[in-house]
CSV table of C-alpha atoms in Angstrom, one decimal:
chain,number,residue,atom,x,y,z
A,1278,MET,CA,-5.5,11.4,69.4
A,1279,PRO,CA,-7.9,9.6,66.9
A,1280,PHE,CA,-6.5,6.6,65.1
A,1281,ILE,CA,-8.1,7.9,61.9
A,1282,SER,CA,-6.3,11.2,61.5
A,1283,LEU,CA,-3.2,12.7,59.9
A,1284,SER,CA,-1.9,13.6,63.3
A,1285,PHE,CA,-1.9,9.9,64.4
A,1286,ALA,CA,-0.3,8.9,61.1
A,1287,LEU,CA,2.5,11.4,61.8
A,1288,PHE,CA,2.8,10.4,65.5
A,1289,PHE,CA,2.9,6.7,64.6
A,1290,THR,CA,5.6,7.1,61.9
A,1291,ILE,CA,7.9,9.2,64.1
A,1292,LEU,CA,7.4,6.8,67.1
A,1293,ALA,CA,8.1,3.7,64.9
A,1294,ILE,CA,11.3,5.2,63.6
A,1295,LEU,CA,12.6,6.2,67.0
A,1296,TYR,CA,11.4,3.0,68.7
A,1297,PHE,CA,13.3,0.7,66.4
A,1298,ALA,CA,16.3,3.0,66.1
A,1299,VAL,CA,17.0,2.5,69.8
A,1300,GLN,CA,16.4,-1.3,69.8
A,1301,ASN,CA,20.2,-2.0,70.0
A,1302,LEU,CA,20.6,0.2,73.1
A,1303,ARG,CA,20.4,-2.6,75.6
A,1304,SER,CA,19.4,-1.7,79.1
A,1305,ARG,CA,17.9,-3.3,82.2
A,1306,ASP,CA,14.2,-3.9,81.7
A,1307,ASN,CA,14.4,-2.3,78.3
A,1308,PHE,CA,14.6,1.2,79.9
A,1309,VAL,CA,15.1,3.2,76.7
A,1310,GLN,CA,12.2,1.8,74.8
A,1311,GLN,CA,10.0,2.0,77.9
A,1312,ILE,CA,10.8,5.7,78.3
A,1313,LEU,CA,10.1,6.3,74.6
A,1314,LEU,CA,6.8,4.4,74.8
A,1315,LEU,CA,5.7,6.2,78.0
A,1316,ALA,CA,6.5,9.6,76.5
A,1317,ALA,CA,4.6,8.7,73.3
A,1318,SER,CA,1.6,7.4,75.4
A,1319,LEU,CA,1.4,10.6,77.4
A,1320,VAL,CA,1.5,12.7,74.2
A,1321,PHE,CA,-1.1,10.5,72.6
A,1322,TYR,CA,-3.4,10.8,75.7
A,1323,ALA,CA,-2.8,14.5,76.2
A,1324,PHE,CA,-3.7,15.2,72.6
A,1325,ALA,CA,-7.3,14.4,73.5
A,1326,ASP,CA,-7.4,17.0,76.3
A,1327,LEU,CA,-4.7,18.2,78.7
A,1328,ARG,CA,-7.3,18.2,81.4
A,1329,PHE,CA,-7.5,14.4,81.3
A,1330,VAL,CA,-3.8,13.9,82.2
A,1331,PRO,CA,-4.1,14.5,86.0
A,1332,PHE,CA,-6.6,11.6,86.2
A,1333,LEU,CA,-4.2,9.3,84.4
A,1334,PHE,CA,-1.4,10.3,86.8
A,1335,TYR,CA,-3.7,9.7,89.7
A,1336,ILE,CA,-4.5,6.1,88.6
A,1337,VAL,CA,-0.8,5.4,87.8
A,1338,ALA,CA,0.3,6.6,91.3
A,1339,LEU,CA,-2.5,4.7,93.0
A,1340,THR,CA,-1.8,1.5,91.0
A,1341,TYR,CA,1.9,1.6,91.9
A,1342,LEU,CA,1.3,2.3,95.6
A,1343,ALA,CA,-1.4,-0.3,95.9
A,1344,GLY,CA,1.0,-2.9,94.4
A,1345,ARG,CA,3.7,-2.1,96.9
A,1346,PHE,CA,1.6,-1.6,100.1
A,1347,CYS,CA,-1.7,-3.5,99.8
A,1348,LYS,CA,-1.2,-6.2,102.5
A,1349,ASN,CA,-4.7,-6.9,103.9
A,1350,ARG,CA,-8.4,-6.8,102.9
A,1351,LEU,CA,-8.9,-3.3,104.5
A,1352,MET,CA,-6.1,-1.8,102.4
A,1353,LEU,CA,-7.4,-3.7,99.3
A,1354,ALA,CA,-10.8,-2.2,99.8
A,1355,PHE,CA,-9.3,1.3,100.3
A,1356,PHE,CA,-7.2,1.1,97.2
A,1357,VAL,CA,-10.0,-0.3,95.0
A,1358,ILE,CA,-12.5,2.3,96.2
A,1359,ALA,CA,-9.9,5.1,95.7
A,1360,ASP,CA,-9.2,3.6,92.2
A,1361,LEU,CA,-12.9,3.6,91.2
A,1362,ALA,CA,-13.7,7.0,92.8
A,1363,PRO,CA,-13.0,9.1,89.7
A,1364,LEU,CA,-14.8,6.7,87.4
A,1365,LEU,CA,-17.9,6.6,89.7
A,1366,PHE,CA,-17.9,10.4,90.0
A,1367,PHE,CA,-17.8,11.1,86.3
A,1368,LYS,CA,-20.2,8.4,85.3
A,1369,TYR,CA,-22.9,8.8,88.0
A,1370,SER,CA,-22.7,12.3,89.4
A,1371,HIS,CA,-24.4,13.8,86.3
A,1372,THR,CA,-22.0,16.7,86.3
A,1373,LYS,CA,-21.4,18.7,83.1
A,1374,TRP,CA,-17.7,17.9,83.2
A,1375,ILE,CA,-16.1,16.3,80.3
A,1376,PHE,CA,-15.6,12.5,80.8
A,1377,PRO,CA,-11.9,11.7,80.7
A,1378,LEU,CA,-11.1,9.6,77.7
A,1379,GLY,CA,-10.5,5.9,78.5
A,1380,LEU,CA,-11.1,6.3,82.2
A,1381,SER,CA,-13.3,3.2,82.4
A,1382,PHE,CA,-10.7,1.1,80.6
A,1383,PHE,CA,-7.5,2.0,82.4
A,1384,THR,CA,-9.3,2.0,85.7
A,1385,PHE,CA,-10.5,-1.6,85.2
A,1386,GLN,CA,-6.9,-2.4,84.1
A,1387,SER,CA,-5.6,-0.9,87.3
A,1388,VAL,CA,-8.1,-2.7,89.5
A,1389,SER,CA,-7.1,-6.0,88.0
A,1390,TYR,CA,-3.5,-5.3,88.7
A,1391,ILE,CA,-4.2,-4.5,92.4
A,1392,ALA,CA,-6.4,-7.6,92.8
A,1393,ASP,CA,-3.8,-9.9,91.1
A,1394,VAL,CA,-1.0,-8.6,93.3
A,1395,TYR,CA,-3.1,-9.0,96.4
A,1396,THR,CA,-4.0,-12.6,95.5
A,1397,LYS,CA,-0.4,-13.2,94.6
A,1398,LYS,CA,-1.2,-14.1,91.0
A,1399,ILE,CA,1.6,-11.8,90.0
A,1400,SER,CA,4.4,-10.0,91.9
A,1401,ALA,CA,4.2,-6.3,92.6
A,1402,GLU,CA,6.1,-4.3,90.0
A,1403,LYS,CA,8.9,-2.3,91.7
A,1404,ASN,CA,9.6,-0.1,88.8
A,1405,PRO,CA,7.1,2.9,88.7
A,1406,LEU,CA,8.0,3.4,85.0
A,1407,THR,CA,6.8,0.0,84.1
A,1408,VAL,CA,3.5,0.5,86.1
A,1409,ALA,CA,3.0,3.9,84.4
A,1410,LEU,CA,3.4,2.3,81.0
A,1411,PHE,CA,1.1,-0.6,81.8
A,1412,VAL,CA,-1.7,1.8,82.7
A,1413,SER,CA,-1.1,4.3,79.9
A,1414,PHE,CA,0.0,2.1,76.9
A,1415,PHE,CA,-1.2,4.1,74.0
A,1416,PRO,CA,-2.8,1.5,71.7
A,1417,VAL,CA,-5.2,0.4,74.3
A,1418,ILE,CA,-5.7,3.4,76.6
A,1419,SER,CA,-8.8,4.8,74.9
A,1420,SER,CA,-11.1,1.8,74.6
A,1421,GLY,CA,-9.1,-1.4,75.3
A,1422,PRO,CA,-8.7,-4.3,75.0
A,1423,ILE,CA,-8.4,-4.2,78.8
A,1424,GLN,CA,-5.0,-5.6,79.7
A,1425,ARG,CA,-3.8,-7.9,82.5
A,1426,ALA,CA,-0.5,-7.2,84.1
A,1427,GLY,CA,0.6,-10.8,83.8
A,1428,ASN,CA,0.4,-10.6,80.0
A,1429,LEU,CA,1.5,-7.0,79.3
A,1430,ILE,CA,4.2,-6.2,81.9
A,1431,PRO,CA,6.7,-8.9,80.8
A,1432,GLN,CA,6.3,-7.7,77.2
A,1433,LEU,CA,7.0,-4.1,78.3
A,1434,LYS,CA,10.2,-5.2,79.9
A,1435,ALA,CA,11.4,-7.1,76.8
A,1436,THR,CA,13.4,-5.4,74.0
A,1437,HIS,CA,11.5,-5.3,70.8
A,1438,THR,CA,13.3,-5.5,67.5
A,1439,PHE,CA,11.7,-4.7,64.1
A,1440,ASP,CA,9.9,-7.8,62.7
A,1441,TYR,CA,8.6,-7.8,59.2
A,1442,ASP,CA,5.7,-10.2,59.9
A,1443,ASN,CA,4.6,-8.3,63.0
A,1444,ALA,CA,4.8,-5.0,61.1
A,1445,THR,CA,2.8,-6.2,58.1
A,1446,ASP,CA,0.3,-8.1,60.1
A,1447,GLY,CA,-0.2,-5.1,62.3
A,1448,MET,CA,-0.8,-2.9,59.2
A,1449,LYS,CA,-3.3,-5.4,57.8
A,1450,LEU,CA,-5.2,-5.5,61.1
A,1451,PHE,CA,-5.3,-1.7,61.2
A,1452,ALA,CA,-6.5,-1.4,57.6
A,1453,TRP,CA,-9.2,-4.1,58.3
A,1454,GLY,CA,-10.3,-2.1,61.4
A,1455,MET,CA,-10.5,1.1,59.3
A,1456,PHE,CA,-12.6,-0.7,56.7
A,1457,LYS,CA,-15.1,-1.9,59.4
A,1458,LYS,CA,-15.3,1.5,60.9
A,1459,LEU,CA,-15.4,3.7,57.9
A,1460,CYS,CA,-17.1,1.6,55.2
A,1461,ILE,CA,-19.7,-0.2,57.4
A,1462,ALA,CA,-20.2,1.4,60.9
A,1463,ASP,CA,-20.1,5.0,59.8
A,1464,ARG,CA,-22.4,4.4,56.9
A,1465,ILE,CA,-24.9,2.6,59.1
A,1466,ALA,CA,-24.7,5.4,61.7
A,1467,VAL,CA,-26.3,7.9,59.3
A,1468,TYR,CA,-29.4,5.7,58.8
A,1469,VAL,CA,-29.7,4.5,62.4
A,1470,ASN,CA,-29.3,8.1,63.8
A,1471,PHE,CA,-32.0,9.3,61.3
A,1472,VAL,CA,-34.5,6.5,62.2
A,1473,TYR,CA,-33.9,6.6,66.0
A,1474,GLY,CA,-34.1,10.4,65.9
A,1475,ASN,CA,-37.6,10.2,64.2
A,1476,THR,CA,-39.2,7.2,65.8
A,1477,SER,CA,-42.7,8.7,65.6
A,1478,ASP,CA,-42.4,9.3,61.9
A,1479,CYS,CA,-40.8,6.0,60.8
A,1480,SER,CA,-42.6,2.7,60.1
A,1481,GLY,CA,-42.1,-0.4,62.1
A,1482,LEU,CA,-40.1,-1.9,59.2
A,1483,ALA,CA,-37.7,1.1,59.2
A,1484,LEU,CA,-37.3,0.7,63.0
A,1485,LEU,CA,-36.7,-3.0,62.7
A,1486,LEU,CA,-34.1,-2.4,59.9
A,1487,ALA,CA,-32.4,0.3,61.9
A,1488,THR,CA,-32.2,-2.0,64.9
A,1489,VAL,CA,-30.8,-4.9,63.0
A,1490,LEU,CA,-28.3,-2.6,61.3
A,1491,TYR,CA,-27.3,-1.1,64.7
A,1492,SER,CA,-26.1,-4.6,65.7
A,1493,PHE,CA,-23.7,-4.4,62.8
A,1494,GLN,CA,-22.8,-0.8,63.5
A,1495,ILE,CA,-21.8,-1.3,67.1
A,1496,TYR,CA,-19.9,-4.5,66.2
A,1497,CYS,CA,-18.0,-3.0,63.3
A,1498,ASP,CA,-17.4,0.3,65.2
A,1499,PHE,CA,-16.0,-1.3,68.3
A,1500,SER,CA,-14.3,-4.4,66.8
A,1501,GLY,CA,-12.9,-2.0,64.2
A,1502,TYR,CA,-11.3,0.1,66.9
A,1503,SER,CA,-10.0,-3.1,68.6
A,1504,ASP,CA,-8.4,-4.3,65.4
A,1505,MET,CA,-6.7,-1.0,65.0
A,1506,ALA,CA,-5.5,-1.0,68.6
A,1507,ILE,CA,-4.3,-4.6,68.3
A,1508,GLY,CA,-2.7,-3.8,65.0
A,1509,CYS,CA,-0.8,-0.9,66.4
A,1510,ALA,CA,0.5,-3.0,69.3
A,1511,LYS,CA,1.4,-5.8,67.0
A,1512,PHE,CA,3.5,-3.5,64.8
A,1513,PHE,CA,5.7,-2.8,67.8
A,1514,GLY,CA,5.8,-6.5,68.8
A,1515,PHE,CA,3.1,-6.6,71.5
A,1516,ASP,CA,0.4,-9.1,71.8
A,1517,VAL,CA,-2.6,-7.5,73.6
A,1518,GLY,CA,-5.0,-10.3,72.9
A,1519,LYS,CA,-8.2,-10.7,70.9
A,1520,ASN,CA,-11.3,-8.6,71.8
A,1521,PHE,CA,-13.8,-10.0,69.3
A,1522,ASP,CA,-14.2,-13.5,67.8
A,1523,HIS,CA,-17.2,-13.6,65.4
A,1524,PRO,CA,-19.8,-12.9,68.2
A,1525,TYR,CA,-22.8,-13.0,65.9
A,1526,LEU,CA,-22.1,-16.6,64.9
A,1527,SER,CA,-22.6,-17.7,68.5
A,1528,LYS,CA,-25.2,-20.4,69.2
A,1529,SER,CA,-26.1,-19.1,72.6
A,1530,VAL,CA,-25.9,-15.8,74.5
A,1531,GLY,CA,-23.4,-17.4,76.8
A,1532,GLU,CA,-21.2,-18.1,73.8
A,1533,PHE,CA,-21.8,-14.6,72.6
A,1534,TRP,CA,-20.2,-13.2,75.7
A,1535,ARG,CA,-17.2,-15.4,75.3
A,1536,ARG,CA,-16.8,-13.8,71.8
A,1537,TRP,CA,-17.9,-10.2,72.4
A,1538,HIS,CA,-15.7,-7.6,74.1
A,1539,ILE,CA,-13.6,-10.6,75.4
A,1540,SER,CA,-11.4,-8.4,77.6
A,1541,LEU,CA,-14.4,-6.9,79.5
A,1542,SER,CA,-16.4,-10.2,79.8
A,1543,SER,CA,-13.3,-12.1,81.1
A,1544,TRP,CA,-12.7,-9.2,83.5
A,1545,LEU,CA,-16.2,-9.4,84.8
A,1546,ARG,CA,-15.9,-13.2,85.1
A,1547,ASP,CA,-12.6,-13.0,87.1
A,1548,TYR,CA,-13.3,-10.0,89.3
A,1549,VAL,CA,-17.0,-10.0,89.8
A,1550,TYR,CA,-18.6,-13.4,89.0
A,1551,ILE,CA,-16.0,-15.7,90.5
A,1552,PRO,CA,-15.5,-13.6,93.7
A,1553,LEU,CA,-19.3,-13.8,94.2
A,1554,GLY,CA,-19.0,-17.6,94.1
A,1555,GLY,CA,-19.3,-18.2,90.4
A,1556,SER,CA,-20.7,-21.6,89.6
A,1557,ARG,CA,-19.4,-23.3,92.8
A,1558,VAL,CA,-22.6,-22.5,94.7
A,1559,ALA,CA,-26.2,-23.6,94.7
A,1560,LEU,CA,-28.2,-23.1,91.5
A,1561,PRO,CA,-30.3,-20.1,92.8
A,1562,ARG,CA,-27.1,-18.4,93.9
A,1563,ILE,CA,-25.5,-19.0,90.5
A,1564,TYR,CA,-28.5,-17.3,88.9
A,1565,LEU,CA,-28.1,-14.3,91.3
A,1566,ASN,CA,-24.3,-14.2,90.5
A,1567,LEU,CA,-25.1,-14.0,86.8
A,1568,ILE,CA,-27.7,-11.3,87.2
A,1569,VAL,CA,-25.4,-9.2,89.5
A,1570,THR,CA,-22.4,-9.6,87.0
A,1571,PHE,CA,-24.4,-8.4,84.0
A,1572,LEU,CA,-26.0,-5.7,86.1
A,1573,VAL,CA,-22.5,-4.5,86.8
A,1574,SER,CA,-21.8,-4.6,83.1
A,1575,GLY,CA,-24.8,-2.5,82.4
A,1576,ILE,CA,-24.0,0.0,85.0
A,1577,TRP,CA,-20.4,0.2,83.8
A,1578,HIS,CA,-21.7,1.3,80.4
A,1579,GLY,CA,-23.9,4.1,81.8
A,1580,SER,CA,-26.1,5.3,84.7
A,1581,SER,CA,-29.4,5.5,82.8
A,1582,TRP,CA,-32.2,2.9,83.1
A,1583,ASN,CA,-31.5,1.9,79.5
A,1584,PHE,CA,-28.2,0.3,80.5
A,1585,VAL,CA,-29.6,-1.3,83.6
A,1586,ILE,CA,-32.3,-3.0,81.6
A,1587,TRP,CA,-29.7,-4.0,78.9
A,1588,GLY,CA,-27.5,-5.6,81.6
A,1589,LEU,CA,-30.5,-7.3,83.3
A,1590,LEU,CA,-31.7,-8.7,80.0
A,1591,HIS,CA,-28.4,-10.3,79.3
A,1592,GLY,CA,-28.3,-11.7,82.9
A,1593,ALA,CA,-31.8,-13.2,82.3
A,1594,TYR,CA,-30.6,-14.6,79.0
A,1595,GLN,CA,-27.7,-16.3,80.8
A,1596,CYS,CA,-30.0,-17.8,83.5
A,1597,ALA,CA,-32.5,-19.0,80.9
A,1598,GLY,CA,-29.7,-20.5,78.8
A,1599,ARG,CA,-28.3,-22.4,81.8
A,1600,ALA,CA,-31.8,-23.6,82.9
A,1601,LEU,CA,-32.8,-24.8,79.4
A,1602,LYS,CA,-29.5,-26.3,78.4
A,1603,PRO,CA,-30.5,-29.9,79.1
A,1604,VAL,CA,-33.7,-29.5,77.1
A,1605,LEU,CA,-32.0,-27.7,74.2
A,1606,GLU,CA,-29.2,-30.3,74.0
A,1607,LYS,CA,-31.9,-33.1,73.6
A,1608,ALA,CA,-33.8,-31.1,71.0
A,1609,LYS,CA,-30.9,-31.1,68.6
A,1610,ILE,CA,-31.8,-27.8,67.1
A,1611,PRO,CA,-29.8,-27.0,63.9
A,1612,ALA,CA,-26.8,-24.6,64.4
A,1613,PHE,CA,-28.1,-22.0,62.1
A,1614,ILE,CA,-31.4,-21.7,64.0
A,1615,LYS,CA,-29.5,-21.3,67.3
A,1616,ILE,CA,-27.4,-18.6,65.7
A,1617,ALA,CA,-30.5,-16.8,64.4
A,1618,ILE,CA,-32.2,-17.0,67.8
A,1619,THR,CA,-29.1,-15.7,69.6
A,1620,PHE,CA,-28.8,-12.8,67.1
A,1621,CYS,CA,-32.4,-11.8,67.6
A,1622,LEU,CA,-32.1,-11.9,71.4
A,1623,VAL,CA,-28.9,-9.8,71.4
A,1624,THR,CA,-30.4,-7.4,68.8
A,1625,PHE,CA,-33.5,-6.9,70.9
A,1626,ALA,CA,-31.3,-6.0,73.9
A,1627,TRP,CA,-29.3,-3.5,71.7
A,1628,ILE,CA,-32.5,-1.4,71.5
A,1629,PHE,CA,-32.0,-0.3,75.1
A,1630,PHE,CA,-28.3,0.3,74.5
A,1631,ARG,CA,-28.9,2.5,71.5
A,1632,ALA,CA,-32.0,4.4,72.5
A,1633,SER,CA,-31.3,7.8,74.1
A,1634,SER,CA,-33.9,7.2,76.8
A,1635,LEU,CA,-36.2,4.5,78.2
A,1636,SER,CA,-39.2,6.1,76.6
A,1637,GLU,CA,-37.5,6.1,73.2
A,1638,ALA,CA,-36.7,2.4,73.6
A,1639,VAL,CA,-40.3,1.7,74.4
A,1640,ASP,CA,-41.4,3.7,71.3
A,1641,VAL,CA,-39.0,1.6,69.1
A,1642,ILE,CA,-40.4,-1.7,70.5
A,1643,ARG,CA,-43.9,-0.5,70.0
A,1644,GLY,CA,-43.1,0.6,66.5
A,1645,ILE,CA,-41.6,-2.8,65.6
A,1646,SER,CA,-44.7,-4.5,66.9
A,1647,HIS,CA,-46.5,-2.9,64.0
A,1648,VAL,CA,-44.4,-4.7,61.4
A,1649,PRO,CA,-47.2,-7.1,60.2
A,1650,ALA,CA,-49.5,-4.1,59.5
A,1651,ASP,CA,-46.6,-2.3,57.8
A,1652,VAL,CA,-46.0,-5.3,55.5
A,1653,ILE,CA,-49.6,-5.0,54.4
A,1654,SER,CA,-49.2,-1.3,53.9
A,1655,LEU,CA,-46.0,-1.9,51.8
A,1656,ILE,CA,-48.0,-4.2,49.5
A,1657,SER,CA,-50.6,-1.5,49.0
A,1658,LEU,CA,-47.9,1.2,48.4
A,1659,LYS,CA,-46.3,-1.1,45.8
A,1660,ASN,CA,-49.4,-1.1,43.8
A,1661,THR,CA,-49.7,2.7,43.8
A,1662,LEU,CA,-46.1,4.0,43.9
A,1663,GLY,CA,-44.2,1.1,42.4
A,1664,VAL,CA,-41.7,-1.2,44.1
A,1665,LYS,CA,-38.8,1.3,44.4
A,1666,ASP,CA,-40.7,4.2,45.8
A,1667,ALA,CA,-42.7,2.0,48.1
A,1668,LEU,CA,-39.5,0.6,49.6
A,1669,ARG,CA,-38.0,4.1,49.8
A,1670,THR,CA,-41.1,5.4,51.7
A,1671,THR,CA,-41.6,2.4,54.0
A,1672,PHE,CA,-37.9,2.1,55.0
A,1673,ALA,CA,-37.2,5.8,55.3
A,1674,LEU,CA,-34.6,5.7,52.6
A,1675,THR,CA,-34.4,9.4,52.1
A,1676,ASP,CA,-31.4,11.3,50.7
A,1677,SER,CA,-30.4,12.2,54.3
A,1678,ALA,CA,-30.6,8.5,55.4
A,1679,PHE,CA,-28.2,6.2,53.6
A,1680,GLY,CA,-28.3,8.4,50.4
A,1681,GLY,CA,-31.6,7.0,49.3
A,1682,PHE,CA,-32.4,3.7,47.8
A,1683,SER,CA,-29.3,3.6,45.6
A,1684,GLY,CA,-27.2,4.3,48.7
A,1685,MET,CA,-28.7,1.4,50.5
A,1686,ALA,CA,-28.0,-0.9,47.5
A,1687,LYS,CA,-24.4,0.2,47.4
A,1688,PHE,CA,-24.0,-0.4,51.1
A,1689,LEU,CA,-25.4,-3.9,50.9
A,1690,ALA,CA,-22.8,-4.6,48.2
A,1691,VAL,CA,-20.2,-3.9,50.9
A,1692,LEU,CA,-22.0,-5.5,53.9
A,1693,LEU,CA,-22.8,-8.9,52.2
A,1694,PRO,CA,-19.2,-9.7,51.3
A,1695,PHE,CA,-18.1,-8.6,54.8
A,1696,ILE,CA,-20.6,-11.1,56.2
A,1697,CYS,CA,-19.3,-13.8,53.9
A,1698,ILE,CA,-15.7,-13.1,55.0
A,1699,SER,CA,-16.8,-13.3,58.6
A,1700,ILE,CA,-18.4,-16.7,58.1
A,1701,ALA,CA,-15.3,-17.9,56.2
A,1702,THR,CA,-12.9,-16.9,59.0
A,1703,ARG,CA,-15.1,-18.3,61.8
A,1704,ASN,CA,-12.7,-21.2,62.5
A,1705,THR,CA,-9.5,-19.8,61.1
A,1706,ASN,CA,-7.3,-16.8,61.6
A,1707,GLY,CA,-8.0,-14.1,59.0
A,1708,LEU,CA,-4.3,-13.2,58.6
A,1709,SER,CA,-3.4,-16.9,58.1
A,1710,LEU,CA,-6.2,-17.3,55.5
A,1711,ILE,CA,-5.1,-14.3,53.4
A,1712,ARG,CA,-1.4,-15.4,53.8
A,1713,ARG,CA,-2.3,-18.7,52.2
A,1714,GLN,CA,-3.6,-17.1,49.1
A,1715,ASN,CA,-1.5,-16.6,46.0
A,1716,ALA,CA,0.1,-13.1,45.4
A,1717,VAL,CA,-2.6,-12.1,42.8
A,1718,VAL,CA,-5.5,-12.7,45.2
A,1719,ARG,CA,-3.7,-11.2,48.2
A,1720,TRP,CA,-2.8,-8.0,46.4
A,1721,ALA,CA,-6.2,-7.7,44.8
A,1722,PHE,CA,-7.7,-7.9,48.3
A,1723,TYR,CA,-5.3,-5.3,49.6
A,1724,ILE,CA,-5.9,-2.9,46.7
A,1725,ILE,CA,-9.7,-3.2,47.0
A,1726,LEU,CA,-9.6,-2.7,50.8
A,1727,CYS,CA,-7.3,0.3,50.6
A,1728,THR,CA,-9.4,1.9,47.8
A,1729,MET,CA,-12.6,1.5,49.8
A,1730,VAL,CA,-11.0,2.9,52.9
A,1731,THR,CA,-9.5,5.8,51.1
A,1732,GLY,CA,-12.8,6.6,49.4
A,1733,SER,CA,-14.6,6.6,52.7
A,1734,LEU,CA,-12.0,8.9,54.2
A,1735,THR,CA,-12.8,11.5,51.6
A,1736,THR,CA,-16.6,11.3,52.1
A,1737,ASN,CA,-17.2,10.3,55.8
A,1738,THR,CA,-17.3,12.8,58.6
A,1739,ASN,CA,-18.4,10.6,61.5
A,1740,THR,CA,-15.2,9.1,62.8
A,1741,GLU,CA,-15.8,9.2,66.6
A,1742,PHE,CA,-15.8,5.7,68.0
A,1743,LEU,CA,-18.9,4.7,69.9
A,1744,TYR,CA,-17.0,3.3,72.9
A,1745,PHE,CA,-15.2,6.5,73.6
A,1746,ALA,CA,-18.4,7.4,75.4
A,1747,PHE,CA,-17.9,4.6,77.9
């Protein structure tokens, strides 16, 4: 069930009324609210496609059984392989079957539970209802944040009463996520899809602009989804963690991965990097561990060579960052230059993530290499066509891509304030910042935000989240 839909609005409203209506029906482990949440989660998931439900049931059953009966390494290997089998089949068998929604996310969630029970970080959950809800919790089942049992299960067992601050903060997060998705990501998608779909006809400057904008598209799309998911959970009193923390303001690629898709990067650290030896081994082995960890990240995203190269690039970035750290610290490079370099490195890697094939990625890189010549051509076009038409032609600002030159100008009027807000909230919580403002400023911000979101709802058609594909 898409977050941005009338069906979800109806679903959420009915669930909220029922969930808090039964808050006074005290029971062991909050049985009544758990049953209600589990039923709602199954309805939410089945709404996507009833054919997906058996795979969810399979992971739930396996997770519960593994927690109760995984006693040695052989059994651990068996349960983990059995857990990963559906994911590996759908991702890498190249069948024409529909990929079950959220399979990657709730499978990783299940694996973490099995591993944590085996290593005795947590106790095995004896209540199958709680395990089922842990795996299928509706706000995070589609695209995370990936949950850890030690954090979520105690919350599932607690009784949640209506809290005004949780409810309003949740609604604010949800609205902010919708803004990022509808007003930024979906607008960028039209232009990026047009340019990447016509690489041979577009100039290097257009390809460069599309690539830079894709960095913002994927961030606003995925972090927008995460904000909505976190906001939904917060409304009901659940803390499911932060998934993004201003990643494009990072001063190194290592810092970027501590701020980007935090639930996945921490999962890879805890269940891939550290078991391989982490940083407790000799330096060559550390580099190998980094490469393998990011290779796993690339393969998790997809089976094509594009994702393999994307993962290997980030592994190489990490190794280079570690090797050059002493030199860079002595150089005392200004923070803004470090941020710019990190953004360029990450954006270059996104080319392989966005391109539909390895050959398309190569075409994009080859096209961007022609940027100096395109700048000279732009100057010549300016003299013959005028500034406006020269920019429109060079950057492929057609009516079907961004709504032409005026469409790009309107979009920049939205993107630039968003960037300023992101910088302003780098070291402070956005909810706390807006709460500190006087009523006039707060409500002006709310009205503008809701107006922009509502306007985008009536004009945008692309509301599919990018990470639903993973």
